N, CA, C and O atoms as a DFTB+ gen file, in Angstrom:
516 C
 N C O
     1  1       0.821      -1.196       0.000
     2  2       0.000       0.000       0.000
     3  2       0.865       1.261       0.000
     4  3       0.537       2.252      -0.652
     5  1       1.975       1.208       0.741
     6  2       2.841       2.388       0.784
     7  2       3.455       2.684      -0.579
     8  3       3.529       3.839      -1.000
     9  1       3.892       1.641      -1.256
    10  2       4.480       1.833      -2.588
    11  2       3.437       2.410      -3.545
    12  3       3.724       3.340      -4.298
    13  1       2.248       1.862      -3.511
    14  2       1.198       2.345      -4.401
    15  2       0.862       3.802      -4.145
    16  3       0.739       4.590      -5.083
    17  1       0.714       4.161      -2.882
    18  2       0.388       5.552      -2.554
    19  2       1.547       6.490      -2.870
    20  3       1.333       7.629      -3.285
    21  1       2.764       6.015      -2.674
    22  2       3.931       6.840      -3.004
    23  2       4.010       7.086      -4.512
    24  3       4.272       8.207      -4.946
    25  1       3.784       6.043      -5.304
    26  2       3.765       6.225      -6.756
    27  2       2.635       7.157      -7.176
    28  3       2.805       7.981      -8.074
    29  1       1.495       7.027      -6.532
    30  2       0.376       7.925      -6.820
    31  2       0.761       9.366      -6.512
    32  3       0.452      10.270      -7.289
    33  1       1.422       9.586      -5.401
    34  2       1.866      10.931      -5.035
    35  2       2.873      11.469      -6.049
    36  3       2.765      12.614      -6.488
    37  1       3.846      10.648      -6.418
    38  2       4.854      11.089      -7.388
    39  2       4.229      11.399      -8.745
    40  3       4.559      12.408      -9.367
    41  1       3.337      10.541      -9.199
    42  2       2.677      10.768     -10.481
    43  2       1.803      12.010     -10.471
    44  3       1.786      12.774     -11.436
    45  1       1.080      12.208      -9.382
    46  2       0.213      13.380      -9.272
    47  2       1.041      14.660      -9.196
    48  3       0.706      15.658      -9.834
    49  1       2.111      14.631      -8.423
    50  2       2.988      15.805      -8.338
    51  2       3.643      16.080      -9.698
    52  3       3.768      17.233     -10.110
    53  1       4.056      15.021     -10.382
    54  2       4.633      15.195     -11.720
    55  2       3.643      15.788     -12.691
    56  3       3.992      16.639     -13.509
    57  1       2.409      15.339     -12.600
    58  2       1.374      15.887     -13.479
    59  2       1.086      17.350     -13.149
    60  3       0.886      18.166     -14.049
    61  1       1.066      17.674     -11.870
    62  2       0.850      19.068     -11.471
    63  2       1.968      19.962     -12.012
    64  3       1.713      21.057     -12.514
    65  1       3.190      19.489     -11.906
    66  2       4.319      20.267     -12.435
    67  2       4.263      20.370     -13.957
    68  3       4.567      21.419     -14.526
    69  1       3.877      19.284     -14.606
    70  2       3.785      19.294     -16.068
    71  2       2.731      20.280     -16.548
    72  3       2.937      20.983     -17.538
    73  1       1.607      20.333     -15.853
    74  2       0.542      21.263     -16.241
    75  2       0.963      22.694     -15.958
    76  3       0.741      23.584     -16.778
    77  1       1.562      22.914     -14.815
    78  2       1.949      24.273     -14.430
    79  2       3.074      24.817     -15.313
    80  3       3.064      25.994     -15.674
    81  1       4.044      23.964     -15.661
    82  2       5.206      24.410     -16.424
    83  2       4.991      24.326     -17.941
    84  3       5.849      24.747     -18.717
    85  1       3.854      23.786     -18.355
    86  2       3.542      23.652     -19.785
    87  2       4.653      22.915     -20.539
    88  3       5.157      23.392     -21.556
    89  1       5.017      21.747     -20.018
    90  2       6.069      20.947     -20.643
    91  2       5.470      20.065     -21.738
    92  3       4.265      20.097     -21.987
    93  1       6.313      19.293     -22.374
    94  2       5.873      18.403     -23.452
    95  2       4.816      17.433     -22.911
    96  3       4.961      16.926     -21.798
    97  1       3.768      17.172     -23.678
    98  2       2.702      16.269     -23.219
    99  2       3.181      14.862     -22.861
   100  3       2.536      14.174     -22.070
   101  1       4.297      14.432     -23.430
   102  2       4.810      13.096     -23.102
   103  2       5.177      12.999     -21.623
   104  3       5.057      11.926     -21.032
   105  1       5.618      14.091     -21.022
   106  2       5.935      14.076     -19.595
   107  2       4.669      13.953     -18.753
   108  3       4.666      13.278     -17.724
   109  1       3.613      14.595     -19.185
   110  2       2.331      14.447     -18.488
   111  2       1.817      13.021     -18.617
   112  3       1.265      12.464     -17.668
   113  1       1.999      12.433     -19.796
   114  2       1.582      11.035     -19.990
   115  2       2.382      10.103     -19.097
   116  3       1.830       9.162     -18.528
   117  1       3.675      10.355     -18.971
   118  2       4.518       9.533     -18.100
   119  2       4.068       9.663     -16.643
   120  3       4.074       8.681     -15.902
   121  1       3.682      10.865     -16.237
   122  2       3.186      11.067     -14.878
   123  2       1.891      10.285     -14.661
   124  3       1.682       9.712     -13.591
   125  1       1.032      10.260     -15.665
   126  2      -0.199       9.464     -15.568
   127  2       0.116       7.975     -15.427
   128  3      -0.558       7.264     -14.681
   129  1       1.123       7.511     -16.132
   130  2       1.511       6.099     -16.037
   131  2       1.992       5.778     -14.626
   132  3       1.621       4.748     -14.064
   133  1       2.810       6.648     -14.054
   134  2       3.309       6.430     -12.692
   135  2       2.146       6.450     -11.697
   136  3       2.064       5.591     -10.819
   137  1       1.255       7.422     -11.833
   138  2       0.094       7.493     -10.930
   139  2      -0.815       6.275     -11.105
   140  3      -1.333       5.734     -10.128
   141  1      -1.002       5.855     -12.338
   142  2      -1.825       4.664     -12.601
   143  2      -1.208       3.409     -12.019
   144  3      -1.919       2.547     -11.502
   145  1       0.113       3.300     -12.098
   146  2       0.800       2.157     -11.481
   147  2       0.595       2.176      -9.975
   148  3       0.408       1.131      -9.352
   149  1       0.632       3.359      -9.401
   150  2       0.378       3.473      -7.963
   151  2      -1.026       3.036      -7.593
   152  3      -1.228       2.346      -6.594
   153  1      -2.000       3.441      -8.403
   154  2      -3.381       2.996      -8.157
   155  2      -3.487       1.486      -8.288
   156  3      -4.162       0.828      -7.496
   157  1      -2.818       0.948      -9.288
   158  2      -2.858      -0.496      -9.500
   159  2      -2.224      -1.271      -8.361
   160  3      -2.668      -2.371      -8.034
   161  1      -1.194      -0.709      -7.758
   162  2      -0.554      -1.374      -6.620
   163  2      -1.328      -1.180      -5.326
   164  3      -1.424      -2.105      -4.519
   165  1      -1.878       0.001      -5.118
   166  2      -2.493       0.320      -3.839
   167  2      -3.940      -0.091      -3.696
   168  3      -4.339      -0.598      -2.647
   169  1      -4.728       0.116      -4.725
   170  2      -6.172      -0.098      -4.608
   171  2      -6.554      -1.536      -4.249
   172  3      -7.346      -1.727      -3.327
   173  1      -6.033      -2.544      -4.926
   174  2      -6.438      -3.907      -4.567
   175  2      -5.996      -4.310      -3.163
   176  3      -6.648      -5.127      -2.513
   177  1      -4.907      -3.745      -2.706
   178  2      -4.410      -4.091      -1.382
   179  2      -5.307      -3.565      -0.269
   180  3      -5.293      -4.088       0.846
   181  1      -6.080      -2.540      -0.569
   182  2      -7.030      -2.034       0.412
   183  2      -8.055      -3.104       0.759
   184  3      -8.342      -3.342       1.932
   185  1      -8.603      -3.745      -0.264
   186  2      -9.569      -4.816      -0.036
   187  2      -8.947      -6.017       0.656
   188  3      -9.564      -6.628       1.529
   189  1      -7.724      -6.354       0.265
   190  2      -7.035      -7.483       0.891
   191  2      -6.770      -7.199       2.364
   192  3      -6.969      -8.066       3.215
   193  1      -6.319      -5.980       2.664
   194  2      -6.061      -5.615       4.061
   195  2      -7.341      -5.646       4.877
   196  3      -7.344      -6.095       6.023
   197  1      -8.434      -5.164       4.280
   198  2      -9.712      -5.175       4.986
   199  2     -10.162      -6.597       5.260
   200  3     -10.604      -6.906       6.367
   201  1     -10.056      -7.467       4.264
   202  2     -10.460      -8.861       4.467
   203  2      -9.573      -9.561       5.485
   204  3     -10.057     -10.379       6.267
   205  1      -8.286      -9.252       5.484
   206  2      -7.372      -9.869       6.445
   207  2      -7.682      -9.435       7.867
   208  3      -7.482     -10.208       8.804
   209  1      -8.164      -8.222       8.041
   210  2      -8.463      -7.711       9.375
   211  2      -9.877      -8.035       9.836
   212  3     -10.237      -7.720      10.970
   213  1     -10.681      -8.653       8.991
   214  2     -12.080      -8.942       9.310
   215  2     -12.258     -10.388       9.738
   216  3     -11.534     -11.282       9.300
   217  1     -13.234     -10.592      10.600
   218  2     -13.632     -11.959      10.938
   219  2     -14.587     -12.455       9.864
   220  3     -15.069     -11.668       9.049
   221  1     -14.861     -13.740       9.857
   222  2     -15.788     -14.295       8.867
   223  2     -17.157     -13.623       8.942
   224  3     -17.794     -13.395       7.913
   225  1     -17.602     -13.312      10.127
   226  2     -18.911     -12.691      10.295
   227  2     -18.970     -11.234       9.882
   228  3     -20.046     -10.717       9.581
   229  1     -17.838     -10.572       9.864
   230  2     -17.804      -9.146       9.552
   231  2     -17.416      -8.837       8.114
   232  3     -17.488      -7.682       7.695
   233  1     -17.017      -9.821       7.367
   234  2     -16.484      -9.551       6.024
   235  2     -17.503      -8.898       5.099
   236  3     -17.147      -7.988       4.350
   237  1     -18.737      -9.327       5.129
   238  2     -19.759      -8.728       4.268
   239  2     -20.015      -7.276       4.621
   240  3     -20.071      -6.412       3.747
   241  1     -20.170      -7.017       5.917
   242  2     -20.401      -5.648       6.376
   243  2     -19.214      -4.764       6.036
   244  3     -19.386      -3.664       5.512
   245  1     -18.005      -5.240       6.331
   246  2     -16.805      -4.446       6.076
   247  2     -16.579      -4.223       4.582
   248  3     -16.133      -3.151       4.175
   249  1     -16.882      -5.224       3.771
   250  2     -16.753      -5.072       2.328
   251  2     -17.720      -4.010       1.813
   252  3     -17.353      -3.197       0.965
   253  1     -18.941      -4.012       2.312
   254  2     -19.918      -2.986       1.930
   255  2     -19.472      -1.612       2.395
   256  3     -19.604      -0.633       1.661
   257  1     -18.947      -1.532       3.607
   258  2     -18.471      -0.253       4.133
   259  2     -17.313       0.278       3.296
   260  3     -17.228       1.479       3.040
   261  1     -16.424      -0.612       2.869
   262  2     -15.305      -0.193       2.021
   263  2     -15.805       0.326       0.675
   264  3     -15.286       1.315       0.157
   265  1     -16.789      -0.323       0.121
   266  2     -17.359       0.114      -1.152
   267  2     -18.018       1.486      -1.018
   268  3     -17.858       2.345      -1.885
   269  1     -18.746       1.682       0.054
   270  2     -19.391       2.974       0.294
   271  2     -18.338       4.060       0.525
   272  3     -18.460       5.167       0.002
   273  1     -17.308       3.742       1.307
   274  2     -16.246       4.714       1.574
   275  2     -15.526       5.089       0.284
   276  3     -15.166       6.249       0.085
   277  1     -15.318       4.111      -0.588
   278  2     -14.661       4.390      -1.864
   279  2     -15.506       5.333      -2.710
   280  3     -14.986       6.303      -3.261
   281  1     -16.774       5.066      -2.815
   282  2     -17.670       5.927      -3.608
   283  2     -17.809       7.313      -2.989
   284  3     -17.759       8.320      -3.695
   285  1     -17.981       7.362      -1.678
   286  2     -18.138       8.640      -1.000
   287  2     -16.849       9.465      -1.085
   288  3     -16.899      10.680      -1.277
   289  1     -15.710       8.810      -0.941
   290  2     -14.435       9.517      -1.041
   291  2     -14.237      10.131      -2.413
   292  3     -13.799      11.276      -2.526
   293  1     -14.555       9.382      -3.451
   294  2     -14.442       9.909      -4.808
   295  2     -15.381      11.079      -5.047
   296  3     -14.999      12.077      -5.658
   297  1     -16.614      10.952      -4.564
   298  2     -17.595      12.026      -4.741
   299  2     -17.177      13.287      -3.978
   300  3     -17.315      14.398      -4.489
   301  1     -16.666      13.113      -2.758
   302  2     -16.230      14.268      -1.978
   303  2     -15.013      14.941      -2.606
   304  3     -14.933      16.169      -2.653
   305  1     -14.076      14.145      -3.084
   306  2     -12.886      14.707      -3.720
   307  2     -13.258      15.466      -4.992
   308  3     -12.730      16.547      -5.252
   309  1     -14.162      14.900      -5.778
   310  2     -14.603      15.575      -6.994
   311  2     -15.335      16.871      -6.668
   312  3     -15.132      17.885      -7.337
   313  1     -16.176      16.843      -5.654
   314  2     -16.894      18.054      -5.249
   315  2     -15.934      19.125      -4.761
   316  3     -16.069      20.296      -5.114
   317  1     -14.963      18.722      -3.948
   318  2     -13.985      19.675      -3.439
   319  2     -13.130      20.240      -4.573
   320  3     -12.783      21.421      -4.560
   321  1     -12.789      19.402      -5.551
   322  2     -12.030      19.871      -6.708
   323  2     -12.839      20.906      -7.495
   324  3     -12.275      21.877      -8.000
   325  1     -14.131      20.708      -7.600
   326  2     -14.990      21.682      -8.269
   327  2     -15.016      23.015      -7.543
   328  3     -14.998      24.074      -8.171
   329  1     -15.059      22.960      -6.230
   330  2     -15.041      24.188      -5.433
   331  2     -13.708      24.915      -5.616
   332  3     -13.674      26.130      -5.811
   333  1     -12.605      24.151      -5.550
   334  2     -11.274      24.744      -5.724
   335  2     -11.144      25.344      -7.124
   336  3     -10.571      26.423      -7.280
   337  1     -11.661      24.668      -8.129
   338  2     -11.622      25.179      -9.505
   339  2     -12.378      26.502      -9.608
   340  3     -11.875      27.468     -10.182
   341  1     -13.580      26.539      -9.053
   342  2     -14.392      27.758      -9.116
   343  2     -13.723      28.900      -8.358
   344  3     -13.737      30.039      -8.823
   345  1     -13.145      28.613      -7.208
   346  2     -12.454      29.653      -6.451
   347  2     -11.243      30.176      -7.216
   348  3     -10.948      31.371      -7.178
   349  1     -10.547      29.287      -7.903
   350  2      -9.410      29.708      -8.719
   351  2      -9.839      30.617      -9.858
   352  3      -9.183      31.617     -10.149
   353  1     -10.942      30.264     -10.496
   354  2     -11.446      31.123     -11.580
   355  2     -11.846      32.491     -11.050
   356  3     -11.536      33.514     -11.660
   357  1     -12.534      32.508      -9.916
   358  2     -12.969      33.780      -9.336
   359  2     -11.784      34.642      -8.909
   360  3     -11.852      35.870      -8.962
   361  1     -10.698      33.994      -8.485
   362  2      -9.516      34.732      -8.032
   363  2      -8.639      35.178      -9.198
   364  3      -7.691      35.939      -9.005
   365  1      -8.949      34.711     -10.402
   366  2      -8.175      35.107     -11.567
   367  2      -6.869      34.354     -11.724
   368  3      -5.970      34.818     -12.425
   369  1      -6.746      33.188     -11.078
   370  2      -5.542      32.359     -11.229
   371  2      -5.911      31.105     -12.011
   372  3      -7.087      30.810     -12.228
   373  1      -4.881      30.374     -12.428
   374  2      -5.127      29.138     -13.171
   375  2      -5.866      28.153     -12.267
   376  3      -5.288      27.683     -11.287
   377  1      -7.112      27.828     -12.564
   378  2      -7.877      26.952     -11.669
   379  2      -7.349      25.525     -11.626
   380  3      -7.558      24.818     -10.640
   381  1      -6.660      25.090     -12.694
   382  2      -6.138      23.731     -12.708
   383  2      -5.010      23.544     -11.692
   384  3      -4.828      22.455     -11.148
   385  1      -4.262      24.611     -11.445
   386  2      -3.183      24.516     -10.464
   387  2      -3.746      24.179      -9.095
   388  3      -3.206      23.323      -8.395
   389  1      -4.814      24.836      -8.712
   390  2      -5.443      24.550      -7.416
   391  2      -5.957      23.130      -7.324
   392  3      -5.835      22.483      -6.284
   393  1      -6.529      22.647      -8.412
   394  2      -7.047      21.279      -8.424
   395  2      -5.908      20.277      -8.268
   396  3      -6.038      19.292      -7.541
   397  1      -4.792      20.528      -8.949
   398  2      -3.663      19.610      -8.828
   399  2      -2.993      19.709      -7.462
   400  3      -2.488      18.709      -6.951
   401  1      -2.980      20.891      -6.867
   402  2      -2.459      21.018      -5.502
   403  2      -3.333      20.207      -4.543
   404  3      -2.818      19.539      -3.645
   405  1      -4.639      20.265      -4.731
   406  2      -5.545      19.452      -3.925
   407  2      -5.266      17.966      -4.126
   408  3      -5.222      17.205      -3.160
   409  1      -5.077      17.554      -5.376
   410  2      -4.804      16.142      -5.660
   411  2      -3.498      15.690      -5.019
   412  3      -3.417      14.579      -4.494
   413  1      -2.480      16.539      -5.057
   414  2      -1.203      16.201      -4.417
   415  2      -1.385      16.096      -2.905
   416  3      -0.825      15.199      -2.275
   417  1      -2.153      16.997      -2.326
   418  2      -2.403      16.945      -0.879
   419  2      -3.138      15.664      -0.501
   420  3      -2.811      15.038       0.508
   421  1      -4.121      15.270      -1.296
   422  2      -4.848      14.029      -1.008
   423  2      -3.946      12.805      -1.170
   424  3      -4.046      11.849      -0.401
   425  1      -3.068      12.839      -2.170
   426  2      -2.124      11.728      -2.357
   427  2      -1.136      11.662      -1.196
   428  3      -0.782      10.573      -0.744
   429  1      -0.690      12.820      -0.713
   430  2       0.213      12.842       0.448
   431  2      -0.499      12.282       1.677
   432  3       0.104      11.556       2.468
   433  1      -1.762      12.612       1.837
   434  2      -2.545      12.051       2.940
   435  2      -2.672      10.533       2.798
   436  3      -2.659       9.809       3.794
   437  1      -2.794      10.065       1.575
   438  2      -2.861       8.618       1.336
   439  2      -1.559       7.933       1.728
   440  3      -1.579       6.826       2.267
   441  1      -0.420       8.583       1.461
   442  2       0.876       8.009       1.853
   443  2       0.961       7.894       3.364
   444  3       1.395       6.866       3.885
   445  1       0.551       8.937       4.071
   446  2       0.569       8.911       5.533
   447  2      -0.360       7.829       6.065
   448  3      -0.006       7.098       6.990
   449  1      -1.538       7.730       5.485
   450  2      -2.512       6.732       5.922
   451  2      -2.024       5.319       5.624
   452  3      -2.201       4.416       6.441
   453  1      -1.416       5.123       4.468
   454  2      -0.906       3.796       4.106
   455  2       0.205       3.356       5.056
   456  3       0.340       2.168       5.347
   457  1       0.989       4.300       5.533
   458  2       2.056       3.955       6.471
   459  2       1.485       3.420       7.781
   460  3       2.165       2.678       8.490
   461  1       0.273       3.777       8.105
   462  2      -0.351       3.317       9.345
   463  2      -0.955       1.924       9.230
   464  3      -1.271       1.305      10.245
   465  1      -1.121       1.423       8.009
   466  2      -1.784       0.134       7.849
   467  2      -0.910      -1.036       8.231
   468  3      -1.418      -2.079       8.642
   469  1       0.395      -0.882       8.102
   470  2       1.287      -1.993       8.398
   471  2       1.370      -3.008       7.286
   472  3       1.960      -4.073       7.465
   473  1       0.783      -2.697       6.122
   474  2       0.783      -3.640       5.005
   475  2       1.706      -3.202       3.880
   476  3       1.663      -3.781       2.794
   477  1       2.536      -2.199       4.110
   478  2       3.380      -1.680       3.044
   479  2       4.554      -2.562       2.696
   480  3       5.021      -2.527       1.558
   481  1       5.056      -3.361       3.642
   482  2       6.267      -4.130       3.376
   483  2       5.999      -5.616       3.177
   484  3       6.942      -6.394       3.035
   485  1       4.763      -6.015       3.165
   486  2       4.448      -7.426       2.955
   487  2       4.645      -7.815       1.508
   488  3       4.421      -7.014       0.601
   489  1       5.060      -9.039       1.299
   490  2       5.161      -9.559      -0.053
   491  2       3.927     -10.395      -0.343
   492  3       3.172     -10.746       0.563
   493  1       3.735     -10.706      -1.601
   494  2       2.556     -11.492      -1.986
   495  2       2.602     -12.879      -1.339
   496  3       1.557     -13.436      -0.999
   497  1       3.788     -13.434      -1.168
   498  2       3.869     -14.778      -0.584
   499  2       3.533     -14.765       0.893
   500  3       3.069     -15.775       1.420
   501  1       3.757     -13.639       1.587
   502  2       3.470     -13.624       3.018
   503  2       1.992     -13.448       3.307
   504  3       1.562     -13.691       4.434
   505  1       1.194     -13.030       2.320
   506  2      -0.227     -12.850       2.551
   507  2      -1.059     -14.014       2.048
   508  3      -2.271     -14.049       2.258
   509  1      -0.417     -14.967       1.383
   510  2      -1.185     -16.101       0.859
   511  2      -1.454     -17.094       1.972
   512  3      -0.671     -17.182       2.918
   513  1      -2.566     -17.858       1.881
   514  2      -2.921     -18.784       2.956
   515  2      -1.972     -19.945       3.094
   516  3      -2.160     -20.797       3.963
């Protein structure tokens, strides 16, 4: 989870810099690849960590709660990004910069949160039954 969130943070920060500095689009694409790799590494491990921490009786409830949290988190982040975009437009600054700063802040929060899970250094063989 830590690796995935760290890659997500690096990719998001790279994309923010690419947008702000108006660099070649290939650099923005590379940042998307790094962020996507981070999502691919981190997202599935969230479900695995939840299932590992759940009892047989709680797995259904916890799985539903994780699904709701995922949807609610995405909706809240999108709503907050819209607010930041509108505030940027009203202030006369590039609104995309504010949105990317928000995304970097959320990715940094994900890195901190992932460090608390204790699942960042496990290998695939150590989690198999």
